[in-house]
Amino acid sequence: MTSDPRILVVAPDDDLVGSLCQGLDALGWRTVTARSLPGAIQALVDWPLETVILDARMPDAESGIAALRQTVSPRRLPVLAIGPAAAGWPSGVVDIAMSAAPHAAQAALRLETLVRAAIAEEEVSLREATFASRGEPLLIPEPDASPLRVLAAGKPDRHFLALSNALTERGCDVVAAPTPYTAFDYLHERPFDATVLWGAEDHTPALSIASGMKRNTRLYHIPAVLYLRGSGEINLSELYNRGFADVAAADTPEEETAGRIVALARHHRRHVAIRRALESARGSGLTDPATGLFTPELFASHLARVADGARLRRRPLSVVVLRVSETPALVEARKGGWLDRALPQIGAMVSRLIRTEDTAARLSPDVFALALPATRGPAGRIAADRIAAVIGCTAFDAGPDRSPFVVEFEVGVAEVAPGESPARVLERASNDIRATA
């Protein structure tokens, strides 16, 4: 049994999910297996597991899901059900239903998406409470209620047309694009909740569309699904590394593939609503007027609530401090007031580079802080270094006849320890700057 498992597998035996568990373990998604629902509940009590893979052949599998989720409440628990029986369960019982075990890389990608979405949902409720306590209720918009919009890109084929019909029967608005050029025209002209790309004999057009979407910040999060003519045509790990959210073979029933696409599309639409809700805080009177980031007072209040929530949900929490380095070029830029002109843009860049569930604050004119839910200290440092590196590639105006200057950051990171106060962890993150400077 692993010492730090992330996934609870509930299955009567290894016949259906055994190879999937081995693949997930190899990818770093450690699993722990329970052979009964009472054993699964005990495993959830013993470990802060992030998600569940459920063999639909388990006795009382459908009714037992509510008990599993209630065990970890208020932490949200995404569930992936595998087996033919799961396809007939009512919508919403599980987050994903598949008739057969997916490729390990596919499962890891989908589970990561579900876990991050669950954390973002938790952050919405925490942020609502923080703003309400300070007299500025946070308005949470409902997801768009119009039909899901799916772009189907590729040459007409009976399998592809059958899938399009299955999506239409599920209430989706399907737009056909026969070439990559028309696909990108549509993607830039109107919003979509998902894209389906037909693999056909040549995968090149589908791969080019997916690659182009991943290079565009506006299209980056739209899930792309590759629909293959058959199974085993291409290295699946390579496809998931290219950014596909799902891959389906043509021998997969169209209804199941359509259901998976609809689940991805609904998740994306909900993700958009959550991001809008969290970003709406920037327009309140409680945030820093120049950057839209949290003020020190608001950040302290929210960090205390996030820390309490992390303890209650048994999730890690890390705090990052980013301080502008006093390089010679920066000293000169500060003299002329050019740094002051650049700092609002820098703050805006920080807000765009963090995840949906992260909170960014401006503690002083040139010191920023981040609260990173469900993040260990080493992962927090990687995220902070990435933000610093991206901003460090931007040149800022230094005035007439002067070369543009770049901004470097000193980074401090601290993971919240058991029983530690938010003020103390923020102090440790600040001290970490001095220790590593």
Coordinates of C-alpha atoms in Angstrom, one line a residue:
M1 CA 0.0 0.0 0.0
T2 CA 1.4 3.4 -1.0
S3 CA 2.3 6.0 1.7
D4 CA 0.8 9.0 -0.1
P5 CA -2.0 7.9 -2.4
R6 CA -4.1 10.3 -4.4
I7 CA -6.7 8.1 -6.0
L8 CA -9.2 5.7 -4.3
V9 CA -10.0 2.8 -6.6
V10 CA -13.2 0.9 -5.6
A11 CA -13.4 -2.4 -7.4
P12 CA -14.3 -6.0 -6.6
D13 CA -11.1 -7.3 -8.4
D14 CA -8.4 -6.1 -10.8
D15 CA -10.0 -7.4 -14.0
L16 CA -11.4 -4.1 -15.2
V17 CA -9.1 -1.5 -13.7
G18 CA -5.9 -3.3 -12.7
S19 CA -3.8 -2.2 -15.7
L20 CA -5.2 1.4 -15.4
C21 CA -4.0 1.5 -11.8
Q22 CA -0.5 0.3 -12.8
G23 CA -0.4 3.0 -15.4
L24 CA -1.5 5.7 -13.0
D25 CA 1.0 4.6 -10.4
A26 CA 3.7 4.9 -13.0
L27 CA 2.6 8.5 -13.8
G28 CA 2.8 9.5 -10.1
W29 CA -1.0 9.3 -9.4
R30 CA -0.6 6.8 -6.6
T31 CA -3.7 4.6 -6.0
V32 CA -5.1 2.7 -3.0
T33 CA -7.7 0.0 -3.6
A34 CA -10.8 -0.9 -1.6
R35 CA -12.8 -4.0 -2.4
S36 CA -16.0 -2.9 -0.7
L37 CA -17.9 0.4 -0.1
P38 CA -17.3 0.2 3.7
G39 CA -13.6 -0.3 3.0
A40 CA -13.7 2.7 0.6
I41 CA -15.3 4.9 3.2
Q42 CA -12.6 3.9 5.7
A43 CA -9.9 4.7 3.2
L44 CA -11.4 8.2 2.7
V45 CA -11.3 8.6 6.5
D46 CA -7.6 7.5 6.7
W47 CA -6.2 9.4 3.7
P48 CA -7.0 12.8 2.1
L49 CA -7.6 11.2 -1.3
E50 CA -8.4 13.6 -4.1
T51 CA -10.6 11.5 -6.4
V52 CA -12.3 8.1 -6.9
I53 CA -12.3 5.6 -9.7
L54 CA -15.3 3.3 -9.3
D55 CA -15.8 -0.1 -10.9
A56 CA -19.5 0.1 -11.9
R57 CA -19.9 -3.7 -11.2
M58 CA -19.6 -3.0 -7.4
P59 CA -22.7 -3.9 -5.5
D60 CA -24.8 -0.8 -4.8
A61 CA -22.2 1.2 -6.8
E62 CA -24.6 4.0 -7.9
S63 CA -26.2 4.5 -4.5
G64 CA -22.8 4.3 -2.7
I65 CA -21.4 7.3 -4.4
A66 CA -23.4 9.8 -2.2
A67 CA -21.9 8.1 0.9
L68 CA -18.4 8.4 -0.4
R69 CA -18.9 12.1 -1.1
Q70 CA -20.6 12.7 2.2
T71 CA -17.6 11.2 4.0
V72 CA -15.2 13.9 2.8
S73 CA -17.7 16.8 2.9
P74 CA -17.1 19.8 2.5
R75 CA -14.3 18.7 0.3
R76 CA -15.6 18.0 -3.2
L77 CA -14.8 14.5 -4.5
P78 CA -14.8 13.9 -8.3
V79 CA -15.8 10.4 -9.3
L80 CA -14.9 8.5 -12.5
A81 CA -17.0 5.4 -13.1
I82 CA -15.9 2.6 -15.4
G83 CA -18.1 -0.2 -16.8
P84 CA -21.0 -0.6 -19.2
A85 CA -23.6 -0.2 -16.3
A86 CA -22.4 3.4 -15.7
A87 CA -23.6 4.6 -19.0
G88 CA -27.2 4.1 -17.9
W89 CA -26.9 6.1 -14.7
P90 CA -28.7 9.4 -14.4
S91 CA -26.7 12.5 -15.4
G92 CA -24.8 14.0 -12.5
V93 CA -24.3 10.9 -10.5
V94 CA -20.7 10.7 -11.5
D95 CA -18.4 13.3 -13.1
I96 CA -17.2 10.9 -15.9
A97 CA -18.7 7.6 -17.0
M98 CA -16.7 5.3 -19.4
S99 CA -17.7 1.8 -20.6
A100 CA -14.1 0.6 -20.6
A101 CA -10.9 1.6 -18.7
P102 CA -9.2 4.5 -20.5
H103 CA -5.5 4.9 -21.2
A104 CA -3.6 5.9 -18.1
A105 CA -2.5 9.2 -19.6
Q106 CA -6.1 10.0 -20.5
A107 CA -7.4 9.2 -17.1
A108 CA -4.6 11.3 -15.4
L109 CA -5.5 14.3 -17.6
R110 CA -9.2 14.0 -16.9
L111 CA -8.7 13.5 -13.2
E112 CA -6.4 16.5 -12.9
T113 CA -9.0 18.6 -14.6
L114 CA -11.7 17.4 -12.3
V115 CA -9.6 17.9 -9.2
R116 CA -8.7 21.5 -10.2
A117 CA -12.3 22.2 -10.9
A118 CA -13.3 20.9 -7.5
I119 CA -10.7 23.1 -5.8
A120 CA -11.9 26.1 -7.8
E121 CA -15.5 25.4 -6.7
E122 CA -14.3 25.4 -3.1
E123 CA -12.5 28.6 -3.6
V124 CA -15.6 30.3 -5.0
S125 CA -17.5 29.5 -1.7
L126 CA -14.6 30.7 0.4
R127 CA -14.3 34.0 -1.6
E128 CA -18.0 34.5 -1.4
A129 CA -17.7 34.4 2.4
T130 CA -14.7 36.7 2.5
F131 CA -16.4 39.4 0.5
A132 CA -19.7 39.1 2.2
S133 CA -18.0 39.5 5.6
R134 CA -16.6 42.8 4.4
G135 CA -19.9 44.1 3.0
E136 CA -19.2 43.5 -0.7
P137 CA -21.2 40.4 -1.8
L138 CA -19.5 38.6 -4.7
L139 CA -22.0 37.9 -7.5
I140 CA -21.7 34.4 -8.9
P141 CA -23.1 34.2 -12.4
E142 CA -24.9 31.1 -13.4
P143 CA -23.4 29.2 -16.3
D144 CA -24.8 30.0 -19.7
A145 CA -28.1 28.1 -20.1
S146 CA -28.0 28.1 -23.9
P147 CA -27.3 24.8 -25.8
L148 CA -23.7 23.6 -25.6
R149 CA -21.7 24.7 -28.7
V150 CA -19.5 22.1 -30.2
L151 CA -17.2 22.5 -33.2
A152 CA -16.9 19.4 -35.3
A153 CA -13.8 19.7 -37.6
G154 CA -13.0 17.3 -40.3
K155 CA -14.1 15.7 -43.6
P156 CA -17.6 14.0 -43.6
D157 CA -17.5 10.3 -42.6
R158 CA -20.2 8.0 -41.5
H159 CA -18.7 7.6 -38.0
F160 CA -18.1 11.3 -37.6
L161 CA -21.6 12.2 -38.9
A162 CA -23.1 9.6 -36.5
L163 CA -21.3 11.3 -33.6
S164 CA -22.5 14.7 -34.7
N165 CA -26.1 13.4 -34.8
A166 CA -25.6 11.9 -31.3
L167 CA -24.4 15.3 -30.0
T168 CA -27.4 17.1 -31.7
E169 CA -29.8 14.6 -30.0
R170 CA -28.2 15.6 -26.7
G171 CA -29.2 19.2 -27.3
C172 CA -25.8 20.5 -28.6
D173 CA -25.4 23.1 -31.3
V174 CA -22.9 21.4 -33.6
V175 CA -21.1 23.5 -36.2
A176 CA -19.2 21.6 -39.0
A177 CA -15.8 22.8 -40.3
P178 CA -14.4 20.8 -43.1
T179 CA -10.9 22.2 -43.0
P180 CA -8.5 23.7 -40.4
Y181 CA -8.9 27.1 -42.0
T182 CA -12.6 27.1 -41.5
A183 CA -12.2 25.6 -38.0
F184 CA -10.1 28.5 -36.9
D185 CA -12.4 31.0 -38.6
Y186 CA -15.3 29.7 -36.5
L187 CA -13.2 29.5 -33.3
H188 CA -12.3 33.2 -33.6
E189 CA -15.8 34.3 -34.6
R190 CA -17.9 32.6 -31.9
P191 CA -17.4 30.9 -28.5
F192 CA -17.4 27.1 -28.3
D193 CA -17.6 24.7 -25.3
A194 CA -15.7 21.9 -27.0
T195 CA -14.1 20.8 -30.3
V196 CA -14.2 17.4 -31.9
L197 CA -11.5 16.7 -34.5
W198 CA -11.8 13.8 -36.9
G199 CA -8.6 11.7 -37.2
A200 CA -9.5 10.1 -40.6
E201 CA -6.6 8.6 -42.5
D202 CA -4.3 11.5 -41.8
H203 CA -4.1 13.0 -38.3
T204 CA -2.2 16.1 -39.4
P205 CA -5.1 18.5 -39.8
A206 CA -6.5 17.5 -36.4
L207 CA -3.1 17.8 -34.7
S208 CA -2.5 21.3 -36.3
I209 CA -5.9 22.5 -35.0
A210 CA -5.1 21.2 -31.5
S211 CA -1.6 22.7 -31.5
G212 CA -3.0 26.1 -32.7
M213 CA -5.6 26.2 -30.0
K214 CA -2.9 25.5 -27.3
R215 CA -0.9 28.5 -28.6
N216 CA -3.8 30.8 -28.3
T217 CA -4.6 32.1 -24.8
R218 CA -8.3 32.6 -25.6
L219 CA -8.7 29.1 -27.0
Y220 CA -6.3 27.3 -24.7
H221 CA -8.9 25.9 -22.2
I222 CA -11.5 24.8 -24.8
P223 CA -11.4 20.9 -24.6
A224 CA -10.3 19.2 -27.8
V225 CA -11.4 15.7 -28.5
L226 CA -9.8 13.5 -31.2
Y227 CA -12.1 11.0 -32.8
L228 CA -10.0 8.2 -34.4
R229 CA -11.1 5.7 -37.1
G230 CA -10.1 2.8 -34.9
S231 CA -7.9 1.9 -31.9
G232 CA -4.2 1.7 -31.7
E233 CA -3.5 4.0 -34.6
I234 CA -1.2 6.4 -32.8
N235 CA 0.7 6.7 -29.5
L236 CA -2.0 7.8 -27.0
S237 CA 0.5 9.3 -24.5
E238 CA 1.8 11.6 -27.3
L239 CA -1.7 12.7 -28.1
Y240 CA -2.5 13.7 -24.5
N241 CA 0.8 15.4 -24.2
R242 CA -0.2 17.5 -27.3
G243 CA -3.1 18.8 -25.3
F244 CA -6.1 16.6 -26.3
A245 CA -8.6 16.4 -23.5
D246 CA -9.9 13.0 -24.7
V247 CA -9.4 10.5 -27.5
A248 CA -12.1 8.2 -28.7
A249 CA -11.9 5.3 -31.3
A250 CA -14.6 4.9 -33.9
D251 CA -15.5 1.5 -32.4
T252 CA -16.6 3.3 -29.2
P253 CA -20.4 3.7 -29.2
E254 CA -21.3 7.1 -30.5
E255 CA -23.6 7.7 -27.5
E256 CA -20.8 7.1 -25.1
T257 CA -18.4 9.4 -27.0
A258 CA -21.1 12.1 -27.2
G259 CA -21.7 11.8 -23.5
R260 CA -17.9 12.3 -22.8
I261 CA -17.9 15.3 -25.0
V262 CA -20.9 16.8 -23.4
A263 CA -19.3 16.3 -19.9
L264 CA -16.2 18.1 -21.1
A265 CA -18.2 20.9 -22.6
R266 CA -20.3 21.4 -19.5
H267 CA -17.2 21.4 -17.3
H268 CA -15.6 24.0 -19.6
R269 CA -18.7 26.2 -19.4
R270 CA -18.8 25.9 -15.6
H271 CA -15.1 26.7 -15.5
V272 CA -15.7 29.9 -17.5
A273 CA -18.5 30.9 -15.0
I274 CA -16.2 30.3 -12.0
R275 CA -13.3 32.3 -13.5
R276 CA -15.7 35.2 -14.2
A277 CA -17.0 35.0 -10.7
L278 CA -13.5 35.1 -9.2
E279 CA -12.3 37.8 -11.6
S280 CA -15.3 39.9 -10.8
A281 CA -13.7 40.6 -7.4
R282 CA -11.3 42.9 -9.2
G283 CA -14.0 45.5 -9.7
S284 CA -15.0 45.8 -6.1
G285 CA -13.9 48.5 -3.8
L286 CA -11.9 46.1 -1.7
T287 CA -9.1 45.4 -4.3
D288 CA -6.1 47.4 -5.2
P289 CA -7.3 50.0 -7.7
A290 CA -4.1 49.9 -9.8
T291 CA -3.9 46.2 -10.3
G292 CA -7.2 44.6 -9.2
L293 CA -5.3 42.4 -6.8
F294 CA -6.3 41.8 -3.2
T295 CA -5.2 44.5 -0.8
P296 CA -3.1 43.5 2.3
E297 CA -6.2 43.7 4.5
L298 CA -8.4 41.7 2.2
F299 CA -5.6 39.1 1.6
A300 CA -5.1 38.6 5.3
S301 CA -8.8 38.1 5.9
H302 CA -9.1 35.7 3.0
L303 CA -5.9 33.8 3.7
A304 CA -7.2 33.0 7.2
R305 CA -10.4 31.6 5.7
V306 CA -8.5 29.6 3.0
A307 CA -6.2 28.2 5.7
D308 CA -9.2 27.1 7.8
G309 CA -10.7 25.6 4.7
A310 CA -7.5 23.7 3.9
R311 CA -7.4 22.2 7.3
L312 CA -11.1 21.2 7.2
R313 CA -10.7 19.7 3.7
R314 CA -7.3 18.1 4.5
R315 CA -5.7 19.8 1.6
P316 CA -2.2 21.4 1.6
L317 CA -1.8 25.2 1.2
S318 CA 1.3 27.2 0.2
V319 CA 2.0 30.9 0.3
V320 CA 4.3 32.7 -2.1
V321 CA 5.9 36.1 -1.8
L322 CA 7.3 37.9 -4.9
R323 CA 9.5 40.9 -4.3
V324 CA 10.9 43.1 -7.1
S325 CA 14.7 42.8 -7.0
E326 CA 16.7 46.0 -6.7
T327 CA 18.9 45.5 -9.8
P328 CA 20.9 48.4 -11.1
A329 CA 18.6 48.8 -14.0
L330 CA 15.6 48.9 -11.7
V331 CA 17.2 51.5 -9.4
E332 CA 17.5 53.8 -12.4
A333 CA 13.9 53.0 -13.5
R334 CA 12.7 53.8 -10.0
K335 CA 14.4 57.3 -10.1
G336 CA 12.4 58.4 -13.1
G337 CA 9.1 56.9 -11.9
W338 CA 9.1 54.4 -14.7
L339 CA 8.9 51.5 -12.3
D340 CA 5.8 53.0 -10.7
R341 CA 4.3 53.2 -14.2
A342 CA 5.1 49.5 -14.9
L343 CA 3.9 48.0 -11.6
P344 CA 0.2 48.1 -12.5
Q345 CA 1.0 46.1 -15.6
I346 CA 3.2 43.7 -13.6
G347 CA 0.3 43.1 -11.1
A348 CA -2.1 42.4 -14.0
M349 CA 0.4 39.9 -15.4
V350 CA 0.6 38.2 -12.0
S351 CA -3.2 37.8 -12.0
R352 CA -3.3 36.3 -15.5
L353 CA -0.5 33.8 -14.8
I354 CA -2.1 32.2 -11.7
R355 CA -4.7 29.4 -11.8
T356 CA -8.4 30.0 -11.3
E357 CA -8.4 29.0 -7.7
D358 CA -5.2 31.0 -6.7
T359 CA -5.4 34.3 -4.9
A360 CA -3.0 37.2 -5.7
A361 CA -2.4 40.2 -3.5
R362 CA -0.3 43.4 -3.6
L363 CA 1.2 43.7 -0.2
S364 CA 3.2 46.9 -1.0
P365 CA 4.1 48.8 -4.2
D366 CA 6.6 46.2 -5.3
V367 CA 5.8 43.1 -3.2
F368 CA 3.2 40.6 -4.2
A369 CA 1.8 37.5 -2.5
L370 CA 0.0 34.4 -3.7
A371 CA -2.2 31.9 -1.8
L372 CA -2.0 28.5 -3.7
P373 CA -4.7 26.0 -2.5
A374 CA -4.0 22.3 -2.7
T375 CA -0.3 23.0 -3.4
R376 CA 2.7 21.6 -1.7
G377 CA 5.7 23.9 -1.0
P378 CA 7.9 22.5 -3.9
A379 CA 5.1 22.8 -6.4
G380 CA 4.5 26.4 -5.1
R381 CA 8.1 27.3 -5.8
I382 CA 7.8 25.9 -9.3
A383 CA 4.7 28.0 -9.9
A384 CA 6.3 31.1 -8.5
D385 CA 9.5 30.7 -10.5
R386 CA 7.4 30.3 -13.7
I387 CA 5.6 33.5 -13.0
A388 CA 8.8 35.3 -12.3
A389 CA 10.4 33.9 -15.5
V390 CA 7.4 35.0 -17.7
I391 CA 7.4 38.5 -16.3
G392 CA 11.2 38.6 -16.6
C393 CA 10.8 38.2 -20.4
T394 CA 8.8 41.5 -20.7
A395 CA 10.6 44.7 -21.4
F396 CA 9.2 47.9 -19.8
D397 CA 9.6 51.5 -21.0
A398 CA 12.4 53.4 -19.2
G399 CA 11.8 56.7 -20.9
P400 CA 13.3 58.6 -23.9
D401 CA 16.8 57.7 -24.9
R402 CA 16.9 54.8 -22.4
S403 CA 16.9 51.1 -23.0
P404 CA 13.8 49.3 -21.7
F405 CA 14.3 47.5 -18.4
V406 CA 13.2 44.1 -17.2
V407 CA 11.9 43.1 -13.7
E408 CA 13.4 40.3 -11.7
F409 CA 11.8 38.8 -8.6
E410 CA 13.1 37.4 -5.4
V411 CA 10.9 34.5 -4.4
G412 CA 9.9 33.1 -1.0
V413 CA 7.7 30.1 -0.4
A414 CA 6.2 28.4 2.7
E415 CA 3.7 25.6 3.1
V416 CA 1.3 26.0 5.9
A417 CA 2.2 23.6 8.8
P418 CA -0.4 22.0 11.1
G419 CA -1.7 24.6 13.6
E420 CA 0.3 27.4 12.0
S421 CA -1.4 30.8 11.7
P422 CA -1.7 32.6 8.3
A423 CA 0.4 35.5 9.6
R424 CA 3.2 33.1 10.6
V425 CA 3.2 31.3 7.2
L426 CA 3.3 34.7 5.4
E427 CA 6.2 35.7 7.6
R428 CA 8.0 32.4 6.8
A429 CA 7.6 33.0 3.1
S430 CA 9.0 36.5 3.5
N431 CA 11.9 35.2 5.5
D432 CA 12.5 32.5 2.8
I433 CA 13.4 35.4 0.4
R434 CA 16.2 36.6 2.7
A435 CA 17.4 33.0 3.3
T436 CA 17.7 32.3 -0.4
A437 CA 18.9 35.8 -1.5

